[in-house]
PDB file of C-alpha atoms in Angstrom:
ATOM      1  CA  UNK Z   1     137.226 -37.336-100.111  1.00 38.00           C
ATOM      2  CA  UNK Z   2     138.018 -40.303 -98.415  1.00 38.00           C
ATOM      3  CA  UNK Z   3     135.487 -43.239 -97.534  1.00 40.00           C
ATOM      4  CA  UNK Z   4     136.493 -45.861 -95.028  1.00 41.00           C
ATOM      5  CA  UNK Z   5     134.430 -48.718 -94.009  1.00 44.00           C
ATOM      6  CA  UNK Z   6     135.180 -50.882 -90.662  1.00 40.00           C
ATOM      7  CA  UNK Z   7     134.169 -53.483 -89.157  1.00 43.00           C
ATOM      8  CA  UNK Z   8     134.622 -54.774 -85.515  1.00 37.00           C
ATOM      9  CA  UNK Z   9     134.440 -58.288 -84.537  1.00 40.00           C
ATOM     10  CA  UNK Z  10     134.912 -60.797 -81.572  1.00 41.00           C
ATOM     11  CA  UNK Z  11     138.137 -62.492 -83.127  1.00 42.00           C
ATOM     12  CA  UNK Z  12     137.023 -66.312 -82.052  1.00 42.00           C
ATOM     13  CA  UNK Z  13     134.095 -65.639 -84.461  1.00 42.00           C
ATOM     14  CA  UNK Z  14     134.371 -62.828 -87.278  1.00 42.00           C
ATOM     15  CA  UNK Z  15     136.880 -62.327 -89.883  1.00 50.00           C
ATOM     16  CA  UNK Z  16     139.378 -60.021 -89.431  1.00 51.00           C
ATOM     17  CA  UNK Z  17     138.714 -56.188 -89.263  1.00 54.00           C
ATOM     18  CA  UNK Z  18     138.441 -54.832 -92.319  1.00 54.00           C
ATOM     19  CA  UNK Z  19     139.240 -51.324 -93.295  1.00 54.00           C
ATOM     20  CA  UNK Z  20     138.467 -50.105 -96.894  1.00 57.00           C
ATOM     21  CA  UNK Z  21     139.773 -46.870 -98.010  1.00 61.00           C
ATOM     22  CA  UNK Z  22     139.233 -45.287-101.762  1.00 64.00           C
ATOM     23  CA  UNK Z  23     142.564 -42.952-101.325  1.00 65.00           C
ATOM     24  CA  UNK Z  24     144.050 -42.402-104.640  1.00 68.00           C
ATOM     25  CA  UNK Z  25     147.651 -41.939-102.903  1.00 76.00           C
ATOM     26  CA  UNK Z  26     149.494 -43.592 -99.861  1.00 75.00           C
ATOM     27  CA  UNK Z  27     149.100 -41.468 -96.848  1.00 86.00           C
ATOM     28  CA  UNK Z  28     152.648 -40.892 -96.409  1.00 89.00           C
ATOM     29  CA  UNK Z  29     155.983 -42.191 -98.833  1.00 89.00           C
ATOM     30  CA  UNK Z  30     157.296 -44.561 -96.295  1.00 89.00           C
ATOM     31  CA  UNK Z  31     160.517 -44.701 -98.223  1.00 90.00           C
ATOM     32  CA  UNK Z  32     161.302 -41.153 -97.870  1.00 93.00           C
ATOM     33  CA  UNK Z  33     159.825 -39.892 -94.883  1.00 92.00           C
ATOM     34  CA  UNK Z  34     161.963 -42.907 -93.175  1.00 93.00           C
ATOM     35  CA  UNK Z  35     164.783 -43.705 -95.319  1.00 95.00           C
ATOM     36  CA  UNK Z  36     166.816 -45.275 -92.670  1.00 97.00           C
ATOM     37  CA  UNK Z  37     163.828 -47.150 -91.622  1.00 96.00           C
ATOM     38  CA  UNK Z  38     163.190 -48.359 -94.972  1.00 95.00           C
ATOM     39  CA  UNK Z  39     166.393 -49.532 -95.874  1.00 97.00           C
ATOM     40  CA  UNK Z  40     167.048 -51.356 -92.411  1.00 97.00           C
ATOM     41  CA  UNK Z  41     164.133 -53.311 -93.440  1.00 97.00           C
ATOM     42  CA  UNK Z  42     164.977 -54.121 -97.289  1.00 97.00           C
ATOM     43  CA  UNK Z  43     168.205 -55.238 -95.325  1.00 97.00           C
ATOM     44  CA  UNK Z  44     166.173 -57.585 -93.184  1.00 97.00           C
ATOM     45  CA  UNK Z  45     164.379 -58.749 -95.893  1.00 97.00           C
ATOM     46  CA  UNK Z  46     167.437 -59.717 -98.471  1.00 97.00           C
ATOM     47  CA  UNK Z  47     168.967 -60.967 -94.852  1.00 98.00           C
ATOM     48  CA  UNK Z  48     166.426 -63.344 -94.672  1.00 98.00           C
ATOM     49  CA  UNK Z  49     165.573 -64.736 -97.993  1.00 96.00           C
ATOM     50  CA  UNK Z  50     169.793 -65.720 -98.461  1.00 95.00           C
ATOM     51  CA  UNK Z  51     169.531 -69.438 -98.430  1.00 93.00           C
ATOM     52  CA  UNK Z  52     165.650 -69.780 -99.168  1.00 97.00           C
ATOM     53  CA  UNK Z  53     164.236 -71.299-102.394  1.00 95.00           C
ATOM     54  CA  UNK Z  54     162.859 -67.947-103.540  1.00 95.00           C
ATOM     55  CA  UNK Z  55     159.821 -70.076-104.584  1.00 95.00           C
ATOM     56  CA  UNK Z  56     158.792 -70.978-101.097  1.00 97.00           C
ATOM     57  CA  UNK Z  57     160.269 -66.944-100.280  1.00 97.00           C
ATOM     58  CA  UNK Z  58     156.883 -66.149-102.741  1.00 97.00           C
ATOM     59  CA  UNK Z  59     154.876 -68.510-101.070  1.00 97.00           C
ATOM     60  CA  UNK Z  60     155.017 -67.545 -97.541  1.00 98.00           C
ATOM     61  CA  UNK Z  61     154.928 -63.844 -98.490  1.00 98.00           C
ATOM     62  CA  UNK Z  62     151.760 -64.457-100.370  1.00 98.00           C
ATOM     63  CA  UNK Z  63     150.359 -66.914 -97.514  1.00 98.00           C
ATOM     64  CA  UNK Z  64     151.249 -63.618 -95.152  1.00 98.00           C
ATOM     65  CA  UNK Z  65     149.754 -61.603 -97.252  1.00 97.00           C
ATOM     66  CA  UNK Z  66     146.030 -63.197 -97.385  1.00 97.00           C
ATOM     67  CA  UNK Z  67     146.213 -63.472 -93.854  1.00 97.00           C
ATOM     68  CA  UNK Z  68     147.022 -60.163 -93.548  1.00 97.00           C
ATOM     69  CA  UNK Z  69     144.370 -58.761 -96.073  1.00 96.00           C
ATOM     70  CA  UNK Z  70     147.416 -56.938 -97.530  1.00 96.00           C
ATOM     71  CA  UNK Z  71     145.811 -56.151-101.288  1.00 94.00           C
ATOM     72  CA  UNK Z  72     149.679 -54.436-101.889  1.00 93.00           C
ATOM     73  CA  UNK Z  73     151.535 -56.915-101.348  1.00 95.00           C
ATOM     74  CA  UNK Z  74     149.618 -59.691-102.195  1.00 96.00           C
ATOM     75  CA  UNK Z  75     149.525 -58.170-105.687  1.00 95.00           C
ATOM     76  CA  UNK Z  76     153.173 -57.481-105.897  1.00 94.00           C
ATOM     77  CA  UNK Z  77     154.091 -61.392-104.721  1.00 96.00           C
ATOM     78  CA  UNK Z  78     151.992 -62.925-106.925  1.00 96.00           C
ATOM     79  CA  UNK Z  79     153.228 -61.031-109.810  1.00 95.00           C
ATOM     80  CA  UNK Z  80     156.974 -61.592-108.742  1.00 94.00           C
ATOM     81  CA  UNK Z  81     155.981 -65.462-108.154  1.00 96.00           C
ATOM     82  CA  UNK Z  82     154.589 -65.849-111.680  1.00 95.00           C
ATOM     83  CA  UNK Z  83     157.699 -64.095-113.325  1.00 93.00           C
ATOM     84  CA  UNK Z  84     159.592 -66.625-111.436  1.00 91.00           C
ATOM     85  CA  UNK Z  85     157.710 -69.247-113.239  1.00 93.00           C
ATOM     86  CA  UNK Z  86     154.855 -70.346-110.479  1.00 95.00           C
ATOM     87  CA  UNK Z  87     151.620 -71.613-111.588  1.00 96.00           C
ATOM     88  CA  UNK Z  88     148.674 -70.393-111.542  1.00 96.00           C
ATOM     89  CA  UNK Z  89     147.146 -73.604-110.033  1.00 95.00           C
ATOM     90  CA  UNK Z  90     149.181 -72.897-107.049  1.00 97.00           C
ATOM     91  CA  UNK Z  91     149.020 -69.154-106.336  1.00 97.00           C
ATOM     92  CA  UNK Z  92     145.287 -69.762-106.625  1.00 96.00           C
ATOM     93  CA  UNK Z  93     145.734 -72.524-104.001  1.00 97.00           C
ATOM     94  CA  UNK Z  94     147.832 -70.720-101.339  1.00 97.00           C
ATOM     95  CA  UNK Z  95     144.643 -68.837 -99.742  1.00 96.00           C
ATOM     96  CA  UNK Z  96     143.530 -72.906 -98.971  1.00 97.00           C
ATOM     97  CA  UNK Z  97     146.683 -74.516 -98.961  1.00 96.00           C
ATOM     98  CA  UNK Z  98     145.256 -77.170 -96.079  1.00 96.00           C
ATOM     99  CA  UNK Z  99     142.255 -77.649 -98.109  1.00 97.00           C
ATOM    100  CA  UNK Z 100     144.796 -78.276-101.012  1.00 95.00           C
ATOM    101  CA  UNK Z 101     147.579 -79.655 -99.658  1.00 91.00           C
ATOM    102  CA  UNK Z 102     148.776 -82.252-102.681  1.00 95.00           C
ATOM    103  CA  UNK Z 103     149.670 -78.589-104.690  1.00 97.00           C
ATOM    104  CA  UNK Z 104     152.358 -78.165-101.843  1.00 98.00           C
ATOM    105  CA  UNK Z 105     155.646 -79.943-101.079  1.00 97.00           C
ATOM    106  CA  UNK Z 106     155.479 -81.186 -97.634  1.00 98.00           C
ATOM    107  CA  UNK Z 107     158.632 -78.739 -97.341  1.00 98.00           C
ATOM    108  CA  UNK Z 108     156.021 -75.763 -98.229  1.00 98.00           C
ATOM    109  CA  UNK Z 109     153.488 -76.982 -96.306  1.00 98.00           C
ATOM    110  CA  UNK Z 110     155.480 -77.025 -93.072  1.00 98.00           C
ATOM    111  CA  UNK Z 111     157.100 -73.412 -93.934  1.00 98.00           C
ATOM    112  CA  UNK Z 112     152.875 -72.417 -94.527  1.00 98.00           C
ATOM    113  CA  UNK Z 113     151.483 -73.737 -91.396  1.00 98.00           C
ATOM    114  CA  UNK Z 114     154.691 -71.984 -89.647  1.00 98.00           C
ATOM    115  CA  UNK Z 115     153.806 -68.540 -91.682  1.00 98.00           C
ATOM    116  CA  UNK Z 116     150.054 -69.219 -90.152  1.00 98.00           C
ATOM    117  CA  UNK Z 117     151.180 -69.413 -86.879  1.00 98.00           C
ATOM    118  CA  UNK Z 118     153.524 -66.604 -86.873  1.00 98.00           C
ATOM    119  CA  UNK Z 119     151.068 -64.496 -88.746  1.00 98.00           C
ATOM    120  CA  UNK Z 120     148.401 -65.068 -86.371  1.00 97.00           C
ATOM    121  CA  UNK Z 121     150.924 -65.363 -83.116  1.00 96.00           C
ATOM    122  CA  UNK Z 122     148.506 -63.782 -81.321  1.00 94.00           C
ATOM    123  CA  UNK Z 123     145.808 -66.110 -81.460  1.00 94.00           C
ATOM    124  CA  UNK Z 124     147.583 -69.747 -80.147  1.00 92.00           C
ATOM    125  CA  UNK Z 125     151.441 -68.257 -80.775  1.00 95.00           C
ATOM    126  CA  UNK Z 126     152.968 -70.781 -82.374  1.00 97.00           C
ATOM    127  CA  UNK Z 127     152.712 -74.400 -80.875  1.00 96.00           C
ATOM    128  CA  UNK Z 128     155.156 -76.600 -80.404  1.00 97.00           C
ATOM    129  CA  UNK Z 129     154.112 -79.109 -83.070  1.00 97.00           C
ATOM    130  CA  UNK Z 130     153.903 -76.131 -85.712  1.00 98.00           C
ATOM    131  CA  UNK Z 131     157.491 -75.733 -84.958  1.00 98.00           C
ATOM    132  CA  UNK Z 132     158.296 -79.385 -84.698  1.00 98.00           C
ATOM    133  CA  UNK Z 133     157.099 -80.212 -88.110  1.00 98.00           C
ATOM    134  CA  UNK Z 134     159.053 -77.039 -89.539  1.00 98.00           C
ATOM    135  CA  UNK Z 135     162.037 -78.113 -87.540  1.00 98.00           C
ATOM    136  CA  UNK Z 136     161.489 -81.225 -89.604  1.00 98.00           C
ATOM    137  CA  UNK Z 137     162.202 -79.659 -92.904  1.00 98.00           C
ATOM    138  CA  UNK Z 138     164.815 -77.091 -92.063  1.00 98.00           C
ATOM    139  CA  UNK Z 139     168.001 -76.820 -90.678  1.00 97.00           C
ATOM    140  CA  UNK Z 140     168.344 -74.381 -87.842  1.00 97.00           C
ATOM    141  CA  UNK Z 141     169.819 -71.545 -90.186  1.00 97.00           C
ATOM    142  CA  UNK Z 142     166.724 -72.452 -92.535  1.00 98.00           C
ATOM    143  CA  UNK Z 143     164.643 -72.134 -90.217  1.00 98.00           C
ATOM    144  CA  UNK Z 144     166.179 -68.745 -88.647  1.00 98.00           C
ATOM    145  CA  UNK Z 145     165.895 -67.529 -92.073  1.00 98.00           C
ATOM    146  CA  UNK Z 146     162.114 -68.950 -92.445  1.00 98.00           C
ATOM    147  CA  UNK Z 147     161.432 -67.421 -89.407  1.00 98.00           C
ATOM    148  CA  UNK Z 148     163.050 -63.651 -90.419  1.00 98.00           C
ATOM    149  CA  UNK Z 149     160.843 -63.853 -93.978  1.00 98.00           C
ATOM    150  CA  UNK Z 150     158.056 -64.478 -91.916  1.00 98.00           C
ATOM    151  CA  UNK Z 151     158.427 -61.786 -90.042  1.00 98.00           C
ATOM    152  CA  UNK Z 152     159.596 -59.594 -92.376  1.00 98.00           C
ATOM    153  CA  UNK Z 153     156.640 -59.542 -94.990  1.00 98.00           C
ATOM    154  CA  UNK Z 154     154.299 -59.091 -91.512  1.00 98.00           C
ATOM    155  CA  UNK Z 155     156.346 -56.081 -91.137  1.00 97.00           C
ATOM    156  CA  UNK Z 156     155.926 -54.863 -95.295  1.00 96.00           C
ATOM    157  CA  UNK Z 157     151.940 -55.825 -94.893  1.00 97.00           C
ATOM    158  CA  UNK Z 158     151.726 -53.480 -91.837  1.00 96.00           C
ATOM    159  CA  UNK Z 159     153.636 -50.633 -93.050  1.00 95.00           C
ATOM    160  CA  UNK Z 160     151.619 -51.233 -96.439  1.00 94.00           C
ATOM    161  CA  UNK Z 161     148.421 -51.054 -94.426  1.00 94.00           C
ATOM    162  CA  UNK Z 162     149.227 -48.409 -92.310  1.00 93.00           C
ATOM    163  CA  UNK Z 163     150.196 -46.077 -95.053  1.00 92.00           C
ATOM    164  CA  UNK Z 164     147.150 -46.946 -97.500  1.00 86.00           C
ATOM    165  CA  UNK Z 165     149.264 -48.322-100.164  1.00 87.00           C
ATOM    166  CA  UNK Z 166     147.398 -49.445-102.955  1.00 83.00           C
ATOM    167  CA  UNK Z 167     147.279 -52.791-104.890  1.00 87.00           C
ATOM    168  CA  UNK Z 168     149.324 -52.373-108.380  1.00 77.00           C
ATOM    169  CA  UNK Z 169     150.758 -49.224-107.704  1.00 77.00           C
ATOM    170  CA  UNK Z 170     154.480 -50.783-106.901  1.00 73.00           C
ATOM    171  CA  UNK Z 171     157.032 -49.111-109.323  1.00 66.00           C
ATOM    172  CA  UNK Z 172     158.767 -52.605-109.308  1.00 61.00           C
TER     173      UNK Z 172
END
């Protein structure tokens, strides 16, 4: 039996909706019930991380993933990010990064307030001074690339949320 718990909200004032699900398996095998899907995504996603530090490629994946309560891929980031040698200081910082800035490169920190924005387009879209100081710390491919990761883990933390994938489960 499945229990789900939601919650509604004005978004000025309240978290983000929250849906809790005890499901013991995905509700579909995205992989194989969309295998062309699937793959034009993993192409995205290797598209986009060419040229990237693939520590700041863990970073804004995890920063995505908070925002996007994505338990899935949060887990699966921050395991790839310490195997990659990341601290634990600084994955612990990423949910705060503003509040915690001096863990972060300025670098980082422009490519997090970016993944903010993007994340949460809907809300402000992304201002021109979000851009400007990201701009500031990437070339224009960079920054096309930045912008493609971004958008690319949004896509993973929907299709993980959609399907009811579940943290620590990834056969990575």
């Amino acid at each position: 039996m499945t229990t789900t718990e939601i919650k509604t909200h004005d978004r000025t004032t309240a978290p983000a909706t929250t849906v809790r699900t005890n499901r013991t398996t995905p509700r579909l095998d995205f992989a194989k019930t969309a295998p062309k899907v699937f793959r034009a995504v993993i192409g995205l996603d290797a598209a986009a991380r060419a040229g990237l530090d693939p520590t700041l490629v863990e970073l804004v994946q995890i920063r995505a993933s908070h925002l996007n309560r994505c338990a899935y891929c949060l887990h699966m980031h921050t395991t790839d990010a310490r195997k990659a040698g990341e601290s634990e200081d600084r994955l612990h910082m990423v949910a705060v990064w503003q509040e915690a800035d001096h863990f972060f490169t300025e670098r980082e920190q422009a490519a997090l307030v970016l993944t903010d924005a993007v994340t949460r387009i809907g809300d402000a879209g992304v201002p021109d001074e979000v851009y400007d100081r990201a701009a500031a710390h990437f070339d224009e491919e960079e920054l096309a690339h930045l912008l493609a990761l971004i958008l690319t883990i949004n896509t993973w933390n929907r299709i993980a949320l959609s399907t009811a994938k579940r943290a620590g489960t990834d056969e990575r």
